[in-house]
Amino acid sequence: MLPIYGRITKLGYKFIYLVYMKRLLLATGGGDCPGLNAVIRAIVHRASQEKDWEILGSIQAYNGILWEPSEIIVLDLQKVSGIHFQGGTIIETTNKGGPFHWPVKQKDGSWIEVDRSDEMIRKIQYMGIDGVISIGGDGSQRISQNLFEKGLNIIGVPKTIDNDLSSTDSTFGFQTAVQIATESVDKLVTTAASHNRVFVMEVMGRDAGWITLNAAIAGGADVALIPEFDYDIDIVKEALEKRFHHDRGFAVVVISEGAKKKGGKVSTQDIDEVGYHNPKLGGSASRLINELKEAGFKHDLRKTVLGHLQRGGVPTAYDRVLSAQFGVKAFEMALEGDYGKMVSYRHPNFISVPLIDAIAEPNLVTKDNQLVITANGLGISLGI
Ligand code: F6P
């Protein structure tokens, strides 16, 4: 590699690199998730054991590269010191726009999207960056695969509280979200019992019911409604009445944001953020309460929407360890030039799987899953 002028604009580098430095660029994309910082720290620590590797971070996913001037920071041991237990990401993230859908404002105030992926890859290569590690969920890894097909050296790390990536036993952030949801069920149980109420708690997860199912089992909820199984409102009503009258005089329902009744529609919210493409889910708890009332359910009903609380704060020890393992493995893949792959946890090993396979199928709950069998065994109604 030719010596290049530093273009790390945020730090104002002005000197010439005279030694051969290999550079890895980290980007965190999509919704934030507990454990992102622990992955970043692990990559930097592992890289520090090799000669001549420099780790850079692009601010707000690929925006840092695409902005003029660029916003790229050096990630060294000092910068990542003590970040493993911090939520969020020190290099920020976004789930809008991106290299293939870059929003550009027109003179009349409207927005169009342009594909800046080729330009971005050229910029990355011009900066002397040898590879990219993209820490993100299914959307981010789809972008990774598209960039890989265009010639970028890229490695994925599976991040998401939704746990909806199928090529890995688990994604980091998921356990923390389950812990937060479970503690919330515990809290709702005491207030529901004191007031003889039914609480409906709405949790995230998009099209996957993993957070709901785990929190319902761990928290001892009475009903768990997930996106994979459309519920029958009469069955839900009957289950709640039984729990209310015969068993304990109150009840707790955990419902996924993406759950819906048979023949019904998923609840979404209007969103006018430029470059935001996903449907914004939300409102399933309110909708269920209305459906129960319409079906003739007479007891007091209250709702709690956990929302982004599930993504904030300190990662659990499990997620910190998983993140550290993903980070170390991702760097070792870069060392070996094992690009176009995603790190995957297949108990007890950490392996690499082609990105194309990682994004092929989502990881969704099926009726024969052990968690469903356990929920049935515990008498938790799934509304089916
Ligand atoms: O995919 C992660 C996730 O937290 C989903 O569970 C949720 O539907 C979505 O992101 C929310 O996204 P936003 O941060 O844009 O509100």
Short mmCIF file of C-alpha atoms and ligand atoms in Angstrom, two decimals:
data_model
loop_
_atom_site.label_atom_id
_atom_site.label_comp_id
_atom_site.label_asym_id
_atom_site.label_seq_id
_atom_site.Cartn_x
_atom_site.Cartn_y
_atom_site.Cartn_z
CA MET A 1 0.00 0.00 0.00
CA LEU A 2 1.26 3.45 -0.82
CA PRO A 3 1.76 5.79 2.09
CA ILE A 4 -1.36 7.93 2.23
CA TYR A 5 -2.24 11.20 3.77
CA GLY A 6 -4.45 10.72 6.79
CA ARG A 7 -7.98 11.72 5.96
CA ILE A 8 -9.36 11.16 9.39
CA THR A 9 -11.04 14.48 9.40
CA LYS A 10 -12.58 14.40 12.86
CA LEU A 11 -9.13 14.10 14.37
CA GLY A 12 -7.54 16.40 11.83
CA TYR A 13 -4.69 14.02 10.90
CA LYS A 14 -2.14 15.79 8.78
CA PHE A 15 0.83 13.43 8.74
CA ILE A 16 1.87 10.78 6.25
CA TYR A 17 1.76 7.11 7.16
CA LEU A 18 5.20 5.73 6.48
CA VAL A 19 4.60 2.21 7.71
CA TYR A 20 2.31 -0.35 6.19
CA MET A 21 -0.83 -0.15 8.30
CA LYS A 22 -3.69 -2.52 7.79
CA ARG A 23 -6.97 -0.84 8.51
CA LEU A 24 -10.31 -2.19 9.52
CA LEU A 25 -13.35 0.03 9.53
CA LEU A 26 -16.17 -0.67 12.00
CA ALA A 27 -19.75 0.42 11.39
CA THR A 28 -22.73 -0.12 13.67
CA GLY A 29 -26.01 -0.06 11.73
CA GLY A 30 -29.73 -0.41 12.39
CA GLY A 31 -31.39 0.00 15.78
CA ASP A 32 -28.99 0.20 18.70
CA CYS A 33 -28.69 -2.80 20.96
CA PRO A 34 -26.97 -3.61 24.26
CA GLY A 35 -23.53 -5.12 23.58
CA LEU A 36 -22.49 -3.00 20.58
CA ASN A 37 -19.75 -1.32 22.58
CA ALA A 38 -18.56 -4.64 23.96
CA VAL A 39 -18.10 -5.91 20.38
CA ILE A 40 -16.18 -2.75 19.40
CA ARG A 41 -13.94 -3.07 22.46
CA ALA A 42 -13.23 -6.75 21.79
CA ILE A 43 -12.20 -6.04 18.19
CA VAL A 44 -9.85 -3.26 19.29
CA HIS A 45 -8.32 -5.40 22.07
CA ARG A 46 -7.75 -8.34 19.76
CA ALA A 47 -6.30 -6.09 17.04
CA SER A 48 -3.88 -4.53 19.54
CA GLN A 49 -2.20 -7.92 19.85
CA GLU A 50 -1.23 -7.82 16.16
CA LYS A 51 1.34 -5.53 14.61
CA ASP A 52 0.27 -2.67 12.39
CA TRP A 53 -3.49 -2.97 12.56
CA GLU A 54 -5.47 0.17 12.94
CA ILE A 55 -9.16 0.10 13.82
CA LEU A 56 -11.34 2.94 12.62
CA GLY A 57 -14.98 3.69 13.29
CA SER A 58 -17.41 5.26 10.82
CA ILE A 59 -19.87 7.52 12.61
CA GLN A 60 -23.58 6.58 12.20
CA ALA A 61 -23.09 3.40 10.18
CA TYR A 62 -21.82 4.34 6.68
CA ASN A 63 -22.79 8.00 6.99
CA GLY A 64 -19.33 8.74 8.37
CA ILE A 65 -17.81 7.58 5.09
CA LEU A 66 -20.42 9.15 2.85
CA TRP A 67 -20.53 12.58 4.48
CA GLU A 68 -18.29 15.32 3.18
CA PRO A 69 -16.09 15.78 5.10
CA SER A 70 -16.02 12.19 6.34
CA GLU A 71 -16.43 11.39 10.01
CA ILE A 72 -14.09 8.57 10.83
CA ILE A 73 -12.47 8.13 14.22
CA VAL A 74 -9.56 6.04 15.37
CA LEU A 75 -10.59 3.37 17.85
CA ASP A 76 -7.65 2.59 20.12
CA LEU A 77 -7.34 1.03 23.56
CA GLN A 78 -7.85 4.35 25.27
CA LYS A 79 -10.98 5.14 23.29
CA VAL A 80 -12.62 1.79 24.12
CA SER A 81 -11.55 1.66 27.75
CA GLY A 82 -14.46 0.72 29.99
CA ILE A 83 -17.13 0.79 27.28
CA HIS A 84 -18.09 -2.91 27.52
CA PHE A 85 -20.92 -2.24 29.97
CA GLN A 86 -22.25 0.88 28.29
CA GLY A 87 -25.43 0.64 26.24
CA GLY A 88 -25.73 2.25 22.80
CA THR A 89 -22.72 2.60 20.52
CA ILE A 90 -19.85 5.07 20.80
CA ILE A 91 -19.76 5.32 17.00
CA GLU A 92 -23.54 5.93 16.77
CA THR A 93 -25.94 4.21 14.41
CA THR A 94 -28.81 4.84 12.03
CA ASN A 95 -31.61 2.83 10.47
CA LYS A 96 -32.27 5.37 7.72
CA GLY A 97 -30.75 5.88 4.29
CA GLY A 98 -27.50 4.00 3.66
CA PRO A 99 -25.21 3.67 0.64
CA PHE A 100 -27.87 2.16 -1.63
CA HIS A 101 -30.64 4.59 -0.63
CA TRP A 102 -28.95 7.90 0.09
CA PRO A 103 -31.62 10.61 0.47
CA VAL A 104 -31.06 13.79 -1.54
CA LYS A 105 -33.29 16.84 -1.13
CA GLN A 106 -34.65 18.36 -4.33
CA LYS A 107 -35.20 22.06 -5.03
CA ASP A 108 -38.95 21.64 -4.51
CA GLY A 109 -38.35 20.19 -1.03
CA SER A 110 -39.08 16.58 -2.00
CA TRP A 111 -36.56 13.77 -1.50
CA ILE A 112 -35.13 11.24 -3.91
CA GLU A 113 -32.79 8.37 -3.15
CA VAL A 114 -29.53 7.70 -4.96
CA ASP A 115 -27.21 4.72 -4.98
CA ARG A 116 -23.81 5.84 -3.65
CA SER A 117 -22.43 2.36 -3.03
CA ASP A 118 -19.76 2.45 -5.76
CA GLU A 119 -18.58 5.85 -4.65
CA MET A 120 -18.47 4.64 -1.03
CA ILE A 121 -16.42 1.56 -1.89
CA ARG A 122 -13.96 3.74 -3.85
CA LYS A 123 -13.69 6.07 -0.87
CA ILE A 124 -13.05 3.18 1.51
CA GLN A 125 -10.32 1.84 -0.77
CA TYR A 126 -8.79 5.30 -1.23
CA MET A 127 -8.55 5.61 2.55
CA GLY A 128 -6.37 2.50 2.59
CA ILE A 129 -9.02 0.49 4.44
CA ASP A 130 -8.51 -3.25 3.97
CA GLY A 131 -11.82 -4.46 5.33
CA VAL A 132 -15.07 -3.48 7.02
CA ILE A 133 -16.80 -5.10 9.99
CA SER A 134 -20.51 -4.33 9.92
CA ILE A 135 -22.19 -4.89 13.26
CA GLY A 136 -25.89 -5.04 12.51
CA GLY A 137 -29.09 -6.99 12.08
CA ASP A 138 -30.76 -8.46 9.00
CA GLY A 139 -31.09 -5.13 7.16
CA SER A 140 -27.44 -4.27 7.76
CA GLN A 141 -26.26 -7.73 6.71
CA ARG A 142 -28.29 -7.45 3.49
CA ILE A 143 -26.34 -4.26 2.77
CA SER A 144 -23.13 -6.15 3.69
CA GLN A 145 -23.90 -8.87 1.15
CA ASN A 146 -24.64 -6.30 -1.57
CA LEU A 147 -21.39 -4.47 -0.82
CA PHE A 148 -19.48 -7.76 -0.81
CA GLU A 149 -20.90 -8.59 -4.25
CA LYS A 150 -19.50 -5.24 -5.41
CA GLY A 151 -16.03 -6.18 -4.21
CA LEU A 152 -15.85 -4.80 -0.65
CA ASN A 153 -14.06 -6.94 1.94
CA ILE A 154 -16.71 -7.18 4.61
CA ILE A 155 -17.53 -9.25 7.70
CA GLY A 156 -20.85 -9.20 9.57
CA VAL A 157 -21.51 -9.44 13.31
CA PRO A 158 -25.10 -10.45 14.19
CA LYS A 159 -26.74 -7.78 16.33
CA THR A 160 -30.41 -7.50 17.25
CA ILE A 161 -32.66 -7.68 20.24
CA ASP A 162 -35.17 -9.47 17.96
CA ASN A 163 -33.00 -12.63 17.62
CA ASP A 164 -34.37 -13.06 14.11
CA LEU A 165 -31.17 -14.12 12.31
CA SER A 166 -31.24 -17.81 11.50
CA SER A 167 -27.56 -18.65 10.93
CA THR A 168 -26.59 -18.21 14.56
CA ASP A 169 -27.87 -19.72 17.81
CA SER A 170 -28.22 -16.24 19.24
CA THR A 171 -27.65 -12.57 18.47
CA PHE A 172 -26.20 -10.26 21.10
CA GLY A 173 -28.62 -7.85 22.77
CA PHE A 174 -31.44 -10.38 22.81
CA GLN A 175 -30.79 -11.70 26.32
CA THR A 176 -30.71 -8.16 27.71
CA ALA A 177 -34.04 -7.34 26.07
CA VAL A 178 -35.54 -10.55 27.51
CA GLN A 179 -34.20 -9.64 30.96
CA ILE A 180 -35.74 -6.16 30.78
CA ALA A 181 -39.09 -7.56 29.55
CA THR A 182 -39.08 -10.23 32.27
CA GLU A 183 -38.40 -7.72 35.03
CA SER A 184 -41.26 -5.65 33.64
CA VAL A 185 -43.65 -8.63 33.81
CA ASP A 186 -42.55 -9.14 37.44
CA LYS A 187 -43.43 -5.54 38.22
CA LEU A 188 -46.77 -5.70 36.44
CA VAL A 189 -47.72 -8.85 38.34
CA THR A 190 -47.61 -7.03 41.69
CA THR A 191 -49.69 -4.08 40.53
CA ALA A 192 -52.11 -6.32 38.59
CA ALA A 193 -52.60 -8.51 41.67
CA SER A 194 -53.15 -5.50 43.94
CA HIS A 195 -55.87 -4.06 41.69
CA ASN A 196 -57.33 -7.27 40.25
CA ARG A 197 -56.54 -6.09 36.76
CA VAL A 198 -55.45 -7.52 33.46
CA PHE A 199 -52.25 -5.97 32.15
CA VAL A 200 -51.30 -6.14 28.49
CA MET A 201 -47.60 -5.56 27.93
CA GLU A 202 -46.36 -4.83 24.40
CA VAL A 203 -42.81 -5.77 23.51
CA MET A 204 -40.58 -5.33 20.45
CA GLY A 205 -39.30 -8.01 18.11
CA ARG A 206 -40.73 -7.07 14.71
CA ASP A 207 -41.80 -10.33 13.00
CA ALA A 208 -40.29 -12.60 15.64
CA GLY A 209 -41.86 -13.60 18.95
CA TRP A 210 -38.71 -14.63 20.83
CA ILE A 211 -38.68 -11.76 23.34
CA THR A 212 -42.39 -12.25 24.08
CA LEU A 213 -42.20 -16.00 24.52
CA ASN A 214 -39.11 -15.91 26.74
CA ALA A 215 -40.40 -13.06 28.90
CA ALA A 216 -43.81 -14.73 29.27
CA ILE A 217 -42.23 -17.99 30.41
CA ALA A 218 -39.66 -16.33 32.69
CA GLY A 219 -42.20 -13.89 34.16
CA GLY A 220 -45.07 -16.34 34.56
CA ALA A 221 -47.46 -14.50 32.23
CA ASP A 222 -50.84 -16.00 31.38
CA VAL A 223 -51.01 -15.25 27.66
CA ALA A 224 -48.26 -14.75 25.07
CA LEU A 225 -49.23 -13.48 21.62
CA ILE A 226 -46.57 -13.59 18.93
CA PRO A 227 -46.36 -12.55 15.26
CA GLU A 228 -45.85 -16.11 14.03
CA PHE A 229 -49.27 -17.34 15.30
CA ASP A 230 -52.33 -15.21 14.56
CA TYR A 231 -54.50 -15.36 17.66
CA ASP A 232 -58.18 -16.12 18.09
CA ILE A 233 -59.65 -13.39 20.30
CA ASP A 234 -62.21 -15.77 21.82
CA ILE A 235 -59.46 -18.14 22.91
CA VAL A 236 -57.53 -15.23 24.46
CA LYS A 237 -60.66 -14.02 26.25
CA GLU A 238 -61.44 -17.48 27.56
CA ALA A 239 -57.87 -17.98 28.84
CA LEU A 240 -57.94 -14.64 30.65
CA GLU A 241 -61.34 -15.30 32.19
CA LYS A 242 -60.19 -18.68 33.44
CA ARG A 243 -57.04 -17.23 35.02
CA PHE A 244 -59.00 -14.31 36.44
CA HIS A 245 -61.90 -16.21 37.95
CA HIS A 246 -60.61 -19.63 38.85
CA ASP A 247 -56.90 -19.21 39.42
CA ARG A 248 -55.59 -15.89 40.61
CA GLY A 249 -57.85 -12.87 40.21
CA PHE A 250 -55.58 -11.00 37.82
CA ALA A 251 -53.72 -11.73 34.61
CA VAL A 252 -50.78 -10.58 32.50
CA VAL A 253 -50.61 -10.76 28.70
CA VAL A 254 -47.36 -10.26 26.81
CA ILE A 255 -47.98 -9.30 23.20
CA SER A 256 -45.46 -8.71 20.41
CA GLU A 257 -45.68 -5.44 18.51
CA GLY A 258 -46.07 -7.56 15.36
CA ALA A 259 -48.84 -9.87 16.66
CA LYS A 260 -52.32 -9.76 15.13
CA LYS A 261 -55.58 -11.62 15.34
CA LYS A 262 -56.72 -14.09 12.69
CA GLY A 263 -57.74 -12.14 9.60
CA GLY A 264 -56.51 -8.89 11.21
CA LYS A 265 -53.71 -6.47 10.40
CA VAL A 266 -50.49 -5.62 12.19
CA SER A 267 -50.68 -2.25 14.00
CA THR A 268 -48.35 0.38 12.59
CA GLN A 269 -47.62 4.01 13.30
CA ASP A 270 -47.16 6.85 10.84
CA ILE A 271 -43.58 7.92 10.43
CA ASP A 272 -42.31 10.80 8.33
CA GLU A 273 -38.56 10.42 8.88
CA VAL A 274 -36.60 10.77 5.63
CA GLY A 275 -35.00 7.49 4.57
CA TYR A 276 -36.94 5.31 7.07
CA HIS A 277 -38.27 2.33 5.14
CA ASN A 278 -39.38 -0.27 7.68
CA PRO A 279 -43.00 -0.19 8.76
CA LYS A 280 -43.01 1.38 12.25
CA LEU A 281 -44.75 -1.22 14.38
CA GLY A 282 -46.65 -0.33 17.53
CA GLY A 283 -50.14 -0.30 18.98
CA SER A 284 -50.82 -4.02 19.35
CA ALA A 285 -51.57 -3.71 23.10
CA SER A 286 -54.19 -0.96 22.62
CA ARG A 287 -55.70 -2.89 19.75
CA LEU A 288 -55.92 -6.08 21.82
CA ILE A 289 -57.63 -4.21 24.64
CA ASN A 290 -60.26 -2.94 22.19
CA GLU A 291 -60.69 -6.41 20.70
CA LEU A 292 -61.19 -7.90 24.18
CA LYS A 293 -63.78 -5.26 25.06
CA GLU A 294 -65.59 -5.86 21.77
CA ALA A 295 -65.56 -9.59 22.53
CA GLY A 296 -67.32 -8.86 25.84
CA PHE A 297 -64.41 -9.06 28.31
CA LYS A 298 -65.51 -7.16 31.41
CA HIS A 299 -62.50 -6.82 33.73
CA ASP A 300 -60.29 -3.78 34.11
CA LEU A 301 -57.61 -3.61 31.47
CA ARG A 302 -54.38 -1.58 31.42
CA LYS A 303 -51.53 -1.48 28.94
CA THR A 304 -47.78 -0.95 29.15
CA VAL A 305 -45.65 -0.44 26.06
CA LEU A 306 -42.00 -1.20 26.81
CA GLY A 307 -40.68 0.27 23.55
CA HIS A 308 -37.08 1.39 23.42
CA LEU A 309 -36.48 0.66 27.12
CA GLN A 310 -35.73 -2.84 25.84
CA ARG A 311 -32.77 -1.55 23.87
CA GLY A 312 -31.26 0.84 26.35
CA GLY A 313 -28.85 0.50 29.22
CA VAL A 314 -26.37 -2.01 30.45
CA PRO A 315 -25.99 -5.36 28.62
CA THR A 316 -26.34 -8.49 30.75
CA ALA A 317 -23.17 -10.45 31.51
CA TYR A 318 -24.31 -13.06 28.97
CA ASP A 319 -24.55 -10.44 26.22
CA ARG A 320 -21.20 -8.91 27.16
CA VAL A 321 -19.53 -12.31 26.91
CA LEU A 322 -21.30 -13.13 23.62
CA SER A 323 -20.33 -9.71 22.23
CA ALA A 324 -16.70 -10.23 23.25
CA GLN A 325 -16.67 -13.63 21.57
CA PHE A 326 -18.21 -12.23 18.38
CA GLY A 327 -15.72 -9.35 18.35
CA VAL A 328 -12.63 -11.51 18.79
CA LYS A 329 -13.84 -13.96 16.15
CA ALA A 330 -14.68 -11.15 13.69
CA PHE A 331 -11.17 -9.73 13.97
CA GLU A 332 -9.64 -13.17 13.50
CA MET A 333 -11.73 -13.60 10.35
CA ALA A 334 -10.29 -10.32 9.06
CA LEU A 335 -6.77 -11.58 9.88
CA GLU A 336 -7.45 -14.67 7.78
CA GLY A 337 -9.13 -12.67 5.00
CA ASP A 338 -12.36 -14.60 5.59
CA TYR A 339 -14.61 -11.95 4.02
CA GLY A 340 -18.19 -12.12 2.79
CA LYS A 341 -19.08 -14.00 5.97
CA MET A 342 -20.90 -13.37 9.23
CA VAL A 343 -19.73 -14.52 12.65
CA SER A 344 -22.05 -17.15 13.99
CA TYR A 345 -22.48 -18.81 17.38
CA ARG A 346 -23.13 -22.51 17.02
CA HIS A 347 -22.83 -23.85 20.52
CA PRO A 348 -20.10 -24.32 21.67
CA ASN A 349 -18.23 -22.87 18.69
CA PHE A 350 -17.88 -19.54 16.94
CA ILE A 351 -17.79 -20.09 13.21
CA SER A 352 -18.17 -18.04 10.03
CA VAL A 353 -21.12 -18.46 7.68
CA PRO A 354 -21.60 -16.89 4.24
CA LEU A 355 -23.56 -13.63 4.50
CA ILE A 356 -25.81 -14.87 1.71
CA ASP A 357 -26.91 -17.79 3.94
CA ALA A 358 -27.21 -15.59 7.02
CA ILE A 359 -29.83 -13.40 5.34
CA ALA A 360 -31.66 -16.14 3.46
CA GLU A 361 -34.30 -17.00 6.06
CA PRO A 362 -35.42 -15.18 9.21
CA ASN A 363 -35.31 -17.02 12.54
CA LEU A 364 -38.96 -17.29 13.54
CA VAL A 365 -40.81 -19.28 16.20
CA THR A 366 -42.33 -22.52 14.90
CA LYS A 367 -45.01 -24.64 16.56
CA ASP A 368 -42.58 -27.46 17.27
CA ASN A 369 -40.08 -25.19 19.02
CA GLN A 370 -39.20 -26.29 22.54
CA LEU A 371 -40.25 -22.90 23.95
CA VAL A 372 -43.74 -23.34 22.51
CA ILE A 373 -43.93 -26.82 24.01
CA THR A 374 -42.78 -25.38 27.37
CA ALA A 375 -45.32 -22.53 27.19
CA ASN A 376 -48.07 -25.08 26.48
CA GLY A 377 -46.85 -27.20 29.38
CA LEU A 378 -47.05 -24.22 31.70
CA GLY A 379 -50.59 -23.43 30.58
CA ILE A 380 -49.61 -20.15 28.90
CA SER A 381 -52.18 -19.47 26.20
CA LEU A 382 -50.79 -18.56 22.79
CA GLY A 383 -54.26 -17.65 21.62
CA ILE A 384 -54.43 -20.52 19.14
O1 F6P B 1 -35.15 -4.43 15.05
C1 F6P B 1 -34.96 -3.91 16.32
C2 F6P B 1 -36.13 -3.08 16.72
O2 F6P B 1 -35.89 -2.65 18.04
C3 F6P B 1 -37.49 -3.77 16.59
O3 F6P B 1 -37.71 -4.66 17.65
C4 F6P B 1 -38.39 -2.58 16.51
O4 F6P B 1 -39.57 -2.85 15.79
C5 F6P B 1 -37.59 -1.58 15.76
O5 F6P B 1 -36.24 -1.92 15.93
C6 F6P B 1 -37.82 -0.16 16.21
O6 F6P B 1 -37.05 0.70 15.45
P1 F6P B 1 -36.86 2.25 15.74
O7 F6P B 1 -35.60 2.39 16.54
O8 F6P B 1 -36.70 2.86 14.40
O9 F6P B 1 -38.04 2.76 16.48
#
